[in-house]
């Protein structure tokens, strides 16, 4: 999704801006741009280059233009307001008001992540004051608003402008009259300040970015800006003010040393990141479980600003509320089965974007669990803050990014060690989330006195076996490729599961639709005759997740219902089930039966099915249309 990089330096900063955008590329974008203050040449002032192609094309443009400068801002855009087109790409300029404005040099440049909800009203107001709009974006109102409020001090103008904005934003702004200054602000979208060094006798340089990762290799000294902060970057100094305009000292906005990954992840022998990430799962699980010697609450101790001790929190809760989106939501749905059956704790799972706007009944003894790969998903963060505002202070996150807002804002955390996930379709993040959630189930079961030492040892042994078990599931790939060839010819697919595996059916359907664009739906198999059976014909492949558990016989009856209507079944059966391939019934046998951990294994063939179907259809596997990796807007 959208990305921001900004810099004030005494050296040429254009390569840093471009490289920062390249590091953010994998998140998905449809246009990009850079604006700088060029001091040399005949006409000093603001210059920009924008492109609807890749960042590499933007890089070629700036090289051809010989763009060099010490101050600049850059952006990758994921279209929300206005089509992906050059005139909608950021940075946006304001040339001031009046009929002749466009013939005047640009005065203000802005990049923006988020959505300005009152942009229509602001646009009408600014148009009435003589400002002309060149784009359909909500962002352009910020450029004109800053221009209208500018009285010689950019910091003051930005403070006054953001006071008028409703919605979510992270912005970086500069003005032609203050060429060595960039001002940033955030509310609802992430923004960090990168503190640079003084070198070669030159004053220290400073940076802004929507993610510390964009600054990898430039600086590891990061200040995480808080909601409502406005930050001023100049050569050799910076300062931050909070929402009320109060200056923030190093105690309140500490500089942290952050080892952000560089984003430069090699594909190695793989064709796509998604394929690589599916095959990395044995290692990702091993890394996630590394150092877990026993089930102890300390595994979940907090790491952020609100850090708390898990044992204290676990003693004080009597229910769980899980908040997440997409694939992460489905891992929460699996966890509900575990938490209720094994720990005896009532568990509710809610889609974050619904929960945040719902009038719900808060309960102070709730453990609010957010699940997120990125830790920056806007809806999940907002749902967390909403739960906190309702008085629920016991919060825990299962998250893959240790430096994310989610980890900083939750009292407790379990960091999955899936490694960087580049493919838009989440795979290894999901299976490692499940591992973290299973450990949480064990820890809560223990704190409820429902886990004996023998059970703990047995479950841990099964978890340690997961990487090996996953290897043998991955070896099923040739059989899945065979299925995928048939799926690539279809327009629709149905996925069925029961119990713990109903969320796995949901996840399988999501994977298939997002990367192969085949319409796929998932149902608990028992629901078939309540509606979806009407869809079943010989043209509808029906994927069934069929582990050998206590619901298998029920599931077999559901499969008969499909076969009797001419539906073609694709069944992922455990080794010891007696389901055999025959006309209209295709079976792939899982190597072992994995008991309660079975969802972690059964999802893998479904990931491979989606991947190979997409491959057969020739879609862009790692960057499916209209989707972004990190959904930082609502
Ligand atoms: C689907 C997918 C998304 C994410 C969702 C939440 O493959 O990746 O559905 O799971 O956008 O993202 P995170 O986990 O970063 O909060």
Coordinates of C-alpha atoms and ligand atoms in Angstrom, one line a residue:
X1 CA 0.0 0.0 0.0
X2 CA 1.1 3.7 0.0
X3 CA 4.6 4.4 1.1
X4 CA 6.4 7.6 2.1
X5 CA 10.1 8.6 2.2
X6 CA 11.4 12.1 2.9
X7 CA 14.8 13.6 3.7
X8 CA 16.7 16.7 4.5
X9 CA 20.4 16.4 3.9
X10 CA 23.5 18.3 2.9
X11 CA 24.2 15.6 0.2
X12 CA 22.3 14.5 -2.9
X13 CA 19.4 12.6 -1.4
X14 CA 17.6 11.5 -4.6
X15 CA 19.2 7.9 -4.6
X16 CA 18.1 7.5 -0.9
X17 CA 14.5 8.5 -1.8
X18 CA 14.4 6.1 -4.8
X19 CA 16.0 3.3 -2.8
X20 CA 13.5 3.8 0.0
X21 CA 10.6 3.5 -2.5
X22 CA 12.2 0.3 -3.9
X23 CA 12.2 -1.1 -0.4
X24 CA 8.5 -0.4 -0.1
X25 CA 7.6 -1.7 -3.5
X26 CA 6.6 -5.2 -2.5
X27 CA 3.6 -3.8 -0.6
X28 CA 1.8 -3.0 -3.8
X29 CA 1.3 0.3 -5.6
X30 CA 0.1 1.6 -8.8
X31 CA 2.0 4.8 -9.3
X32 CA 5.0 6.5 -7.7
X33 CA 6.7 9.9 -7.6
X34 CA 9.4 12.1 -6.1
X35 CA 9.7 15.9 -5.6
X36 CA 12.8 17.8 -4.6
X37 CA 14.0 21.3 -4.1
X38 CA 16.6 21.9 -6.8
X39 CA 18.9 24.9 -5.8
X40 CA 21.3 25.0 -8.8
X41 CA 20.5 25.7 -12.4
X42 CA 18.6 28.6 -14.0
X43 CA 15.4 28.1 -12.1
X44 CA 15.7 27.0 -8.5
X45 CA 12.5 25.5 -7.1
X46 CA 10.4 22.5 -6.7
X47 CA 10.7 19.7 -9.3
X48 CA 8.9 16.4 -9.5
X49 CA 8.9 13.2 -11.5
X50 CA 5.9 10.8 -11.5
X51 CA 5.2 7.4 -13.1
X52 CA 2.5 4.8 -13.3
X53 CA 5.1 2.2 -14.1
X54 CA 7.6 0.7 -11.7
X55 CA 10.0 2.6 -9.4
X56 CA 12.8 1.6 -11.8
X57 CA 11.1 3.7 -14.5
X58 CA 10.9 6.7 -12.1
X59 CA 14.6 6.2 -11.3
X60 CA 15.4 6.3 -15.1
X61 CA 13.3 9.5 -15.3
X62 CA 15.2 11.3 -12.5
X63 CA 18.5 10.2 -13.9
X64 CA 17.6 11.5 -17.4
X65 CA 16.5 14.8 -15.8
X66 CA 19.7 15.0 -13.8
X67 CA 17.6 15.5 -10.6
X68 CA 19.9 16.1 -7.6
X69 CA 18.9 17.8 -4.3
X70 CA 19.4 17.7 -0.6
X71 CA 15.6 18.0 0.3
X72 CA 12.9 15.8 -1.1
X73 CA 9.9 13.6 -0.6
X74 CA 8.8 10.5 -2.4
X75 CA 5.8 8.2 -2.6
X76 CA 4.3 5.0 -3.8
X77 CA 0.5 5.3 -4.3
X78 CA -2.2 2.7 -4.1
X79 CA -5.2 4.4 -5.6
X80 CA -8.2 5.2 -3.4
X81 CA -9.5 8.6 -4.6
X82 CA -8.9 8.9 -8.4
X83 CA -7.7 6.3 -10.9
X84 CA -4.0 5.2 -11.0
X85 CA -2.8 8.0 -13.4
X86 CA 0.2 10.3 -13.5
X87 CA -1.9 13.4 -12.6
X88 CA -3.2 11.6 -9.5
X89 CA 0.3 10.3 -8.4
X90 CA 2.0 12.0 -5.5
X91 CA 3.7 14.4 -4.7
X92 CA 1.0 16.9 -5.2
X93 CA 1.9 20.6 -5.6
X94 CA 0.1 23.8 -4.8
X95 CA 1.0 26.8 -7.0
X96 CA -1.2 29.1 -4.9
X97 CA -4.6 30.5 -5.6
X98 CA -5.8 32.6 -8.6
X99 CA -6.5 32.1 -12.3
X100 CA -2.8 32.5 -13.2
X101 CA -1.6 30.1 -10.5
X102 CA -0.5 27.3 -12.8
X103 CA 1.9 29.6 -14.6
X104 CA 3.6 30.4 -11.2
X105 CA 6.3 28.1 -9.8
X106 CA 5.1 25.4 -7.3
X107 CA 5.1 26.5 -3.7
X108 CA 4.1 23.4 -1.7
X109 CA 4.8 19.7 -2.2
X110 CA 2.9 17.0 -0.3
X111 CA 2.8 13.2 -0.1
X112 CA 0.1 11.5 1.9
X113 CA -0.9 8.0 3.1
X114 CA -4.4 7.5 4.4
X115 CA -7.8 8.9 3.5
X116 CA -9.0 12.5 4.2
X117 CA -12.7 12.0 4.9
X118 CA -13.7 15.7 4.7
X119 CA -11.9 16.3 1.4
X120 CA -15.1 17.3 -0.5
X121 CA -15.8 20.0 2.0
X122 CA -12.2 21.3 2.0
X123 CA -12.0 21.1 -1.8
X124 CA -15.2 23.3 -2.1
X125 CA -13.8 25.8 0.4
X126 CA -10.4 26.0 -1.3
X127 CA -12.0 26.3 -4.8
X128 CA -14.1 29.2 -3.5
X129 CA -10.8 30.8 -2.5
X130 CA -9.4 30.4 -6.0
X131 CA -7.4 27.2 -5.8
X132 CA -7.5 25.0 -8.9
X133 CA -7.4 21.2 -8.6
X134 CA -5.3 19.1 -11.0
X135 CA -6.2 15.7 -9.6
X136 CA -9.1 13.7 -8.2
X137 CA -7.2 12.8 -5.0
X138 CA -8.1 13.7 -1.5
X139 CA -4.4 14.6 -1.0
X140 CA -4.4 17.7 -3.2
X141 CA -6.5 19.5 -0.6
X142 CA -3.6 19.2 1.9
X143 CA -1.2 20.9 -0.5
X144 CA -3.6 23.9 -1.1
X145 CA -4.6 24.0 2.6
X146 CA -0.9 24.3 3.7
X147 CA -0.4 27.0 1.0
X148 CA -3.4 28.9 2.2
X149 CA -2.2 28.8 5.9
X150 CA 1.5 29.5 5.2
X151 CA 2.8 32.7 6.7
X152 CA 6.5 32.0 6.5
X153 CA 6.7 29.0 8.9
X154 CA 6.0 25.6 7.4
X155 CA 5.7 23.9 10.8
X156 CA 3.0 26.3 11.9
X157 CA 1.1 25.9 8.6
X158 CA 1.1 22.1 8.8
X159 CA 0.0 22.2 12.4
X160 CA -2.9 24.5 11.4
X161 CA -3.7 22.4 8.3
X162 CA -3.8 19.0 10.1
X163 CA -6.2 20.5 12.7
X164 CA -8.7 20.8 9.8
X165 CA -8.2 17.2 8.5
X166 CA -10.6 14.4 9.4
X167 CA -9.7 10.8 8.6
X168 CA -6.3 9.1 8.6
X169 CA -3.1 10.6 7.4
X170 CA 0.7 10.4 7.4
X171 CA 2.1 13.3 5.4
X172 CA 5.4 14.8 4.4
X173 CA 5.4 18.4 3.2
X174 CA 7.9 21.0 2.0
X175 CA 7.8 24.6 0.8
X176 CA 9.9 26.4 -1.8
X177 CA 10.7 29.2 0.7
X178 CA 12.2 26.9 3.2
X179 CA 14.2 24.5 1.0
X180 CA 16.0 22.8 3.9
X181 CA 13.0 21.8 5.9
X182 CA 10.5 18.9 5.7
X183 CA 7.5 18.7 8.0
X184 CA 5.6 15.5 8.7
X185 CA 2.5 14.6 10.6
X186 CA 0.5 11.5 11.4
X187 CA -2.8 10.3 12.7
X188 CA -4.1 6.9 11.9
X189 CA -1.3 6.0 9.5
X190 CA 2.2 5.1 10.5
X191 CA 5.2 7.5 10.1
X192 CA 8.7 7.3 11.6
X193 CA 11.5 9.8 11.9
X194 CA 15.0 8.5 11.0
X195 CA 17.8 10.3 12.8
X196 CA 20.9 10.6 10.7
X197 CA 24.5 11.4 11.5
X198 CA 26.7 14.5 10.9
X199 CA 29.4 13.4 8.5
X200 CA 32.3 15.0 6.7
X201 CA 31.8 18.2 8.7
X202 CA 28.3 18.5 7.4
X203 CA 25.3 18.9 9.7
X204 CA 23.2 15.7 10.5
X205 CA 20.7 14.6 8.0
X206 CA 17.2 13.5 8.9
X207 CA 14.5 11.3 7.3
X208 CA 10.8 10.5 7.3
X209 CA 9.3 7.2 6.3
X210 CA 6.1 5.3 6.6
X211 CA 8.1 2.2 7.7
X212 CA 11.6 2.0 9.2
X213 CA 12.4 -0.6 6.6
X214 CA 12.5 2.1 3.9
X215 CA 15.5 3.6 5.7
X216 CA 17.5 0.3 6.1
X217 CA 21.1 1.0 5.4
X218 CA 20.5 4.8 5.8
X219 CA 19.9 5.0 9.5
X220 CA 18.9 2.5 12.3
X221 CA 18.1 5.4 14.7
X222 CA 14.3 5.6 14.7
X223 CA 11.7 7.7 16.5
X224 CA 8.2 6.2 16.3
X225 CA 5.8 9.2 16.0
X226 CA 2.6 9.0 18.0
X227 CA -0.9 9.7 17.0
X228 CA -1.3 13.5 16.3
X229 CA 2.4 14.2 16.3
X230 CA 3.9 16.9 14.0
X231 CA 7.6 16.6 13.3
X232 CA 10.0 19.2 11.9
X233 CA 13.1 18.0 10.0
X234 CA 15.9 20.4 9.3
X235 CA 19.6 20.1 8.7
X236 CA 21.3 19.3 12.0
X237 CA 18.1 19.3 14.1
X238 CA 14.6 18.1 14.5
X239 CA 11.8 18.4 16.9
X240 CA 8.4 16.7 17.5
X241 CA 5.3 18.3 19.0
X242 CA 2.3 16.3 20.1
X243 CA -1.3 16.9 19.0
X244 CA -1.7 19.9 21.4
X245 CA 1.5 21.5 20.1
X246 CA 3.6 20.6 23.2
X247 CA 7.2 19.8 22.4
X248 CA 8.2 16.2 23.0
X249 CA 11.5 15.4 24.7
X250 CA 13.6 12.3 24.3
X251 CA 11.8 10.6 27.2
X252 CA 8.5 10.9 25.4
X253 CA 9.7 10.2 21.9
X254 CA 12.9 8.1 22.4
X255 CA 15.3 7.3 19.6
X256 CA 15.3 3.5 19.2
X257 CA 17.9 1.4 17.5
X258 CA 15.9 -0.7 15.0
X259 CA 17.3 -3.5 12.9
X260 CA 14.8 -3.2 10.1
X261 CA 15.2 -5.7 7.4
X262 CA 16.2 -4.3 4.0
X263 CA 13.3 -5.7 2.0
X264 CA 15.9 -7.0 -0.4
X265 CA 14.9 -10.6 -0.3
X266 CA 16.3 -13.0 -2.9
X267 CA 14.0 -15.3 -4.8
X268 CA 16.7 -18.0 -5.0
X269 CA 15.5 -20.9 -7.1
X270 CA 11.8 -19.9 -6.8
X271 CA 9.7 -18.3 -9.5
X272 CA 7.6 -16.3 -7.1
X273 CA 7.8 -15.0 -3.5
X274 CA 4.6 -16.8 -2.7
X275 CA 6.1 -20.1 -3.8
X276 CA 9.3 -19.4 -1.8
X277 CA 7.2 -18.5 1.3
X278 CA 5.1 -21.7 1.1
X279 CA 8.3 -23.7 1.0
X280 CA 9.9 -21.7 3.8
X281 CA 7.2 -22.8 6.2
X282 CA 9.1 -25.6 7.9
X283 CA 11.9 -23.2 8.7
X284 CA 9.5 -20.4 9.7
X285 CA 7.8 -22.7 12.1
X286 CA 11.1 -24.0 13.5
X287 CA 12.3 -20.4 14.0
X288 CA 9.0 -19.4 15.6
X289 CA 9.2 -22.2 18.1
X290 CA 13.0 -21.8 18.7
X291 CA 13.7 -21.4 22.4
X292 CA 10.3 -22.6 23.5
X293 CA 11.4 -25.1 26.1
X294 CA 8.2 -25.2 28.0
X295 CA 4.8 -23.5 28.3
X296 CA 5.5 -20.4 30.4
X297 CA 3.6 -17.1 30.5
X298 CA 6.9 -15.2 29.9
X299 CA 6.7 -16.3 26.3
X300 CA 4.0 -13.6 25.9
X301 CA 5.6 -10.8 28.0
X302 CA 5.1 -7.4 26.4
X303 CA 7.8 -5.6 24.4
X304 CA 6.2 -2.2 23.7
X305 CA 5.3 1.0 25.4
X306 CA 2.6 -0.7 27.4
X307 CA 4.6 -3.8 28.3
X308 CA 3.1 -6.0 31.0
X309 CA 4.0 -9.4 32.6
X310 CA 1.8 -12.1 31.0
X311 CA 1.4 -14.2 34.2
X312 CA -0.4 -11.3 35.9
X313 CA -2.7 -10.7 32.9
X314 CA -3.5 -14.4 32.4
X315 CA -4.6 -14.6 36.1
X316 CA -7.0 -11.7 35.6
X317 CA -8.9 -12.7 32.5
X318 CA -11.9 -15.0 31.9
X319 CA -12.6 -14.6 28.2
X320 CA -10.8 -13.8 24.9
X321 CA -11.7 -11.4 22.1
X322 CA -9.8 -11.9 18.9
X323 CA -9.6 -9.0 16.4
X324 CA -8.0 -9.4 13.0
X325 CA -8.6 -9.1 9.2
X326 CA -8.4 -11.5 6.3
X327 CA -6.1 -14.5 6.6
X328 CA -5.2 -13.4 10.2
X329 CA -8.9 -13.4 11.0
X330 CA -9.0 -17.0 9.9
X331 CA -6.1 -18.0 12.1
X332 CA -8.2 -16.4 15.0
X333 CA -11.2 -18.6 13.9
X334 CA -9.0 -21.7 14.3
X335 CA -7.8 -20.5 17.7
X336 CA -11.4 -20.1 18.9
X337 CA -11.8 -23.9 18.6
X338 CA -8.6 -24.5 20.5
X339 CA -9.2 -22.0 23.2
X340 CA -12.7 -23.1 24.0
X341 CA -12.0 -26.9 23.8
X342 CA -8.6 -27.0 25.5
X343 CA -8.4 -23.9 27.8
X344 CA -12.2 -23.7 28.5
X345 CA -12.1 -20.0 27.8
X346 CA -15.1 -18.4 26.1
X347 CA -13.7 -16.9 22.9
X348 CA -15.2 -14.4 20.4
X349 CA -13.5 -13.7 17.0
X350 CA -14.4 -10.5 15.2
X351 CA -13.5 -9.0 11.9
X352 CA -11.6 -5.8 13.0
X353 CA -13.4 -3.5 10.5
X354 CA -16.8 -4.5 11.9
X355 CA -15.8 -4.5 15.6
X356 CA -14.5 -1.0 15.5
X357 CA -17.9 0.4 14.5
X358 CA -20.1 -1.9 16.4
X359 CA -21.8 -1.1 19.8
X360 CA -20.5 -4.1 21.7
X361 CA -20.6 -5.1 25.3
X362 CA -17.1 -4.6 26.9
X363 CA -15.9 -6.8 29.7
X364 CA -12.9 -5.7 31.7
X365 CA -11.6 -9.3 32.2
X366 CA -11.2 -9.8 28.5
X367 CA -7.9 -10.6 26.9
X368 CA -8.0 -8.8 23.6
X369 CA -5.9 -10.6 21.1
X370 CA -4.9 -8.9 17.8
X371 CA -3.4 -11.0 15.1
X372 CA -1.5 -9.4 12.3
X373 CA 1.4 -10.2 10.0
X374 CA 2.4 -6.6 9.4
X375 CA 1.3 -5.1 12.7
X376 CA 0.2 -2.0 10.8
X377 CA -3.2 -3.0 9.5
X378 CA -5.4 0.1 10.0
X379 CA -8.6 -1.7 10.8
X380 CA -7.0 -4.0 13.3
X381 CA -5.1 -1.1 15.0
X382 CA -8.3 0.9 15.2
X383 CA -10.2 -2.1 16.6
X384 CA -7.5 -2.5 19.3
X385 CA -7.7 1.2 20.2
X386 CA -11.5 0.9 20.3
X387 CA -11.3 -2.0 22.7
X388 CA -8.9 -0.1 24.9
X389 CA -11.2 2.9 24.9
X390 CA -13.9 0.7 26.2
X391 CA -11.8 -0.1 29.2
X392 CA -10.2 -3.4 28.1
X393 CA -6.6 -3.0 29.0
X394 CA -5.5 -6.6 28.8
X395 CA -4.2 -6.8 25.2
X396 CA -1.9 -9.2 23.4
X397 CA -0.7 -9.4 19.8
X398 CA 0.4 -12.3 17.7
X399 CA 2.5 -10.4 15.2
X400 CA 5.3 -10.9 12.7
X401 CA 6.9 -7.5 12.9
X402 CA 8.5 -6.8 16.3
X403 CA 8.9 -3.0 15.6
X404 CA 5.2 -2.5 14.5
X405 CA 2.6 -0.3 16.0
X406 CA 0.6 -3.4 17.1
X407 CA 3.5 -4.7 19.3
X408 CA 4.2 -1.2 20.7
X409 CA 0.5 -0.7 21.6
X410 CA -0.3 -4.1 23.1
X411 CA 0.6 -5.1 26.7
X412 CA 1.7 -8.6 25.7
X413 CA 3.1 -10.0 22.5
X414 CA 4.2 -13.2 20.7
X415 CA 6.4 -12.4 17.8
X416 CA 6.2 -15.0 15.1
X417 CA 9.5 -15.5 13.2
X418 CA 8.1 -16.1 9.7
X419 CA 10.7 -13.7 8.3
X420 CA 9.8 -11.0 5.7
X421 CA 6.6 -12.0 3.8
X422 CA 6.7 -10.4 0.4
X423 CA 3.9 -12.2 -1.6
X424 CA 0.6 -10.4 -1.1
X425 CA -1.1 -13.6 -0.3
X426 CA -0.2 -14.5 3.2
X427 CA 1.2 -18.1 3.7
X428 CA 4.0 -18.6 6.2
X429 CA 2.6 -15.8 8.4
X430 CA -0.6 -17.8 8.7
X431 CA 1.0 -21.1 9.8
X432 CA 3.3 -19.3 12.3
X433 CA 0.3 -17.4 13.7
X434 CA -1.4 -20.7 14.3
X435 CA 1.7 -21.9 16.1
X436 CA 1.7 -18.8 18.3
X437 CA -2.0 -19.2 19.0
X438 CA -1.6 -22.8 19.9
X439 CA 1.1 -21.9 22.4
X440 CA -1.2 -19.2 23.8
X441 CA -4.0 -21.9 24.1
X442 CA -1.6 -24.1 26.1
X443 CA -0.5 -21.1 28.3
X444 CA -4.1 -20.2 29.1
X445 CA -5.0 -23.8 29.7
X446 CA -2.2 -24.0 32.1
X447 CA -3.2 -20.8 34.0
X448 CA -6.7 -22.3 34.2
X449 CA -5.3 -25.5 35.7
X450 CA -6.4 -27.5 32.6
X451 CA -3.0 -28.6 31.4
X452 CA -1.1 -31.4 33.0
X453 CA 2.7 -31.8 32.7
X454 CA 2.1 -34.9 30.5
X455 CA -0.2 -33.0 28.2
X456 CA 2.2 -30.1 28.0
X457 CA 5.1 -32.4 27.0
X458 CA 2.9 -34.3 24.5
X459 CA 1.8 -31.0 22.8
X460 CA 5.2 -29.6 22.7
X461 CA 6.6 -32.7 21.1
X462 CA 3.9 -32.6 18.5
X463 CA 4.7 -28.9 17.8
X464 CA 8.4 -29.7 17.4
X465 CA 7.5 -32.3 14.9
X466 CA 5.7 -29.7 12.7
X467 CA 8.6 -28.7 10.5
X468 CA 9.3 -32.3 9.6
X469 CA 5.6 -33.0 9.1
X470 CA 5.3 -29.9 6.8
X471 CA 8.2 -31.2 4.7
X472 CA 6.3 -34.3 3.8
X473 CA 3.1 -32.3 3.1
X474 CA 5.1 -30.1 0.7
X475 CA 6.2 -33.3 -1.1
X476 CA 2.5 -33.6 -2.3
X477 CA 3.1 -30.8 -4.7
X478 CA 3.1 -32.9 -7.9
X479 CA -0.4 -34.3 -7.1
X480 CA -1.6 -30.7 -6.3
X481 CA -0.3 -29.5 -9.7
X482 CA -2.5 -32.1 -11.3
X483 CA -5.6 -30.8 -9.5
X484 CA -4.6 -27.2 -10.3
X485 CA -4.7 -27.9 -14.1
X486 CA -8.4 -28.8 -13.7
X487 CA -9.1 -25.8 -11.4
X488 CA -7.6 -23.4 -13.9
X489 CA -10.4 -24.3 -16.3
X490 CA -13.1 -23.4 -13.7
X491 CA -14.9 -20.2 -12.8
X492 CA -16.1 -21.2 -9.4
X493 CA -15.1 -23.5 -6.5
X494 CA -16.6 -24.5 -3.2
X495 CA -14.5 -25.4 -0.1
X496 CA -15.9 -27.4 2.7
X497 CA -14.6 -28.2 6.2
X498 CA -15.9 -28.9 9.6
X499 CA -14.9 -27.9 13.1
X500 CA -11.2 -26.8 13.3
X501 CA -11.0 -27.2 9.5
X502 CA -13.9 -24.9 8.6
X503 CA -11.6 -21.8 8.9
X504 CA -9.0 -23.8 6.8
X505 CA -11.6 -24.1 4.1
X506 CA -12.2 -20.4 4.4
X507 CA -8.5 -19.7 4.0
X508 CA -8.2 -22.1 1.0
X509 CA -11.1 -20.2 -0.7
X510 CA -9.5 -16.8 0.1
X511 CA -6.1 -17.9 -1.3
X512 CA -7.7 -19.2 -4.5
X513 CA -9.8 -16.1 -5.2
X514 CA -7.2 -13.6 -4.4
X515 CA -4.5 -14.9 -6.7
X516 CA -6.3 -16.9 -9.4
X517 CA -9.4 -14.7 -9.5
X518 CA -11.6 -17.8 -9.5
X519 CA -14.7 -17.2 -7.5
X520 CA -14.5 -19.4 -4.4
X521 CA -16.6 -19.8 -1.3
X522 CA -16.3 -21.8 1.8
X523 CA -18.9 -23.4 4.0
X524 CA -19.0 -25.5 7.1
X525 CA -20.0 -28.8 5.4
X526 CA -23.1 -29.2 7.5
X527 CA -24.5 -26.0 6.0
X528 CA -24.5 -27.5 2.4
X529 CA -28.2 -28.5 2.4
X530 CA -29.2 -25.1 3.8
X531 CA -28.4 -23.3 0.6
X532 CA -25.1 -23.9 -1.3
X533 CA -26.0 -27.3 -2.5
X534 CA -28.1 -25.5 -5.1
X535 CA -24.8 -24.5 -6.7
X536 CA -23.4 -28.0 -7.1
X537 CA -23.2 -29.3 -10.6
X538 CA -20.5 -31.1 -12.5
X539 CA -19.0 -27.7 -13.3
X540 CA -18.4 -26.9 -9.6
X541 CA -15.3 -28.5 -8.0
X542 CA -15.8 -29.0 -4.3
X543 CA -12.7 -29.1 -2.2
X544 CA -13.1 -31.0 1.1
X545 CA -10.8 -30.9 4.0
X546 CA -11.2 -34.3 5.6
X547 CA -8.9 -35.1 8.5
X548 CA -9.6 -38.2 10.5
X549 CA -11.3 -36.6 13.4
X550 CA -14.5 -37.1 15.2
X551 CA -16.5 -35.3 12.5
X552 CA -15.2 -37.5 9.6
X553 CA -18.3 -39.7 9.4
X554 CA -20.5 -36.6 9.3
X555 CA -18.3 -35.1 6.6
X556 CA -18.5 -38.3 4.5
X557 CA -22.3 -37.9 4.5
X558 CA -21.9 -34.3 3.3
X559 CA -19.6 -35.6 0.5
X560 CA -22.3 -38.0 -0.6
X561 CA -24.7 -35.1 -0.9
X562 CA -22.3 -33.5 -3.3
X563 CA -21.7 -36.7 -5.3
X564 CA -25.4 -37.4 -5.6
X565 CA -25.8 -34.1 -7.4
X566 CA -22.9 -34.8 -9.9
X567 CA -20.4 -32.5 -8.1
X568 CA -16.7 -33.4 -8.5
X569 CA -14.9 -33.7 -5.1
X570 CA -11.3 -32.9 -4.4
X571 CA -10.6 -34.4 -1.0
X572 CA -7.6 -33.8 1.3
X573 CA -7.9 -36.9 3.4
X574 CA -5.7 -38.2 6.2
X575 CA -3.6 -41.3 5.6
X576 CA -5.8 -43.5 7.8
X577 CA -9.2 -42.5 6.3
X578 CA -10.7 -45.0 4.0
X579 CA -11.7 -42.5 1.3
X580 CA -10.4 -43.7 -2.1
X581 CA -10.2 -42.0 -5.5
X582 CA -12.9 -43.0 -8.0
X583 CA -14.9 -41.3 -10.8
X584 CA -15.8 -37.9 -9.5
X585 CA -13.8 -38.3 -6.3
X586 CA -10.2 -37.2 -6.3
X587 CA -8.2 -37.9 -3.1
X588 CA -4.8 -36.6 -1.9
X589 CA -3.7 -38.4 1.2
X590 CA -1.9 -36.4 3.9
X591 CA 1.1 -38.3 5.2
X592 CA 0.1 -38.5 8.8
X593 CA -2.8 -37.6 11.2
X594 CA -1.8 -34.6 13.2
X595 CA -4.5 -34.4 15.8
X596 CA -5.4 -30.9 17.0
X597 CA -2.5 -29.4 15.1
X598 CA -3.9 -30.6 11.8
X599 CA -5.1 -27.2 10.5
X600 CA -1.4 -26.1 10.3
X601 CA -0.7 -29.0 7.9
X602 CA -4.0 -29.1 6.0
X603 CA -3.7 -25.5 4.9
X604 CA -0.5 -26.1 3.0
X605 CA -1.9 -28.1 0.1
X606 CA -4.6 -25.4 -0.3
X607 CA -1.9 -22.7 -0.6
X608 CA -0.2 -24.9 -3.2
X609 CA -3.5 -25.4 -5.1
X610 CA -4.1 -21.6 -5.2
X611 CA -0.5 -21.0 -6.3
X612 CA -0.4 -23.6 -9.1
X613 CA -3.9 -22.6 -10.3
X614 CA -2.8 -19.0 -10.6
X615 CA 0.4 -20.1 -12.3
X616 CA -1.7 -22.1 -14.9
X617 CA -3.9 -19.1 -15.5
X618 CA -0.9 -16.8 -15.8
X619 CA -2.0 -14.2 -13.2
X620 CA 0.5 -12.0 -11.3
X621 CA 0.9 -14.3 -8.3
X622 CA 2.9 -12.0 -6.0
X623 CA 1.0 -8.8 -6.9
X624 CA -2.6 -9.8 -7.5
X625 CA -4.8 -7.0 -9.0
X626 CA -6.2 -4.4 -6.7
X627 CA -4.6 -5.8 -3.6
X628 CA -1.8 -4.5 -1.4
X629 CA 0.4 -6.2 1.1
X630 CA 0.0 -4.0 4.1
X631 CA -3.4 -2.4 4.4
X632 CA -2.6 0.8 6.2
X633 CA -5.8 2.6 5.2
X634 CA -9.3 1.8 6.2
Ligands
LIG1 C1 -4.6 -12.6 2.4 C2 -4.0 -11.6 3.2 C3 -4.8 -10.5 3.9 C4 -4.2 -10.2 5.2 C5 -5.0 -9.0 5.9 C6 -4.5 -8.7 7.3 O1 -3.7 -13.5 1.8 O2 -2.8 -11.5 3.3 O3 -6.1 -11.0 4.0 O4 -4.2 -11.3 6.1 O5 -4.9 -7.9 5.1 O6 -3.1 -8.3 7.2 P1 -2.2 -8.3 8.5 O7 -2.1 -9.8 8.9 O8 -0.9 -7.7 8.1 O9 -2.9 -7.6 9.6

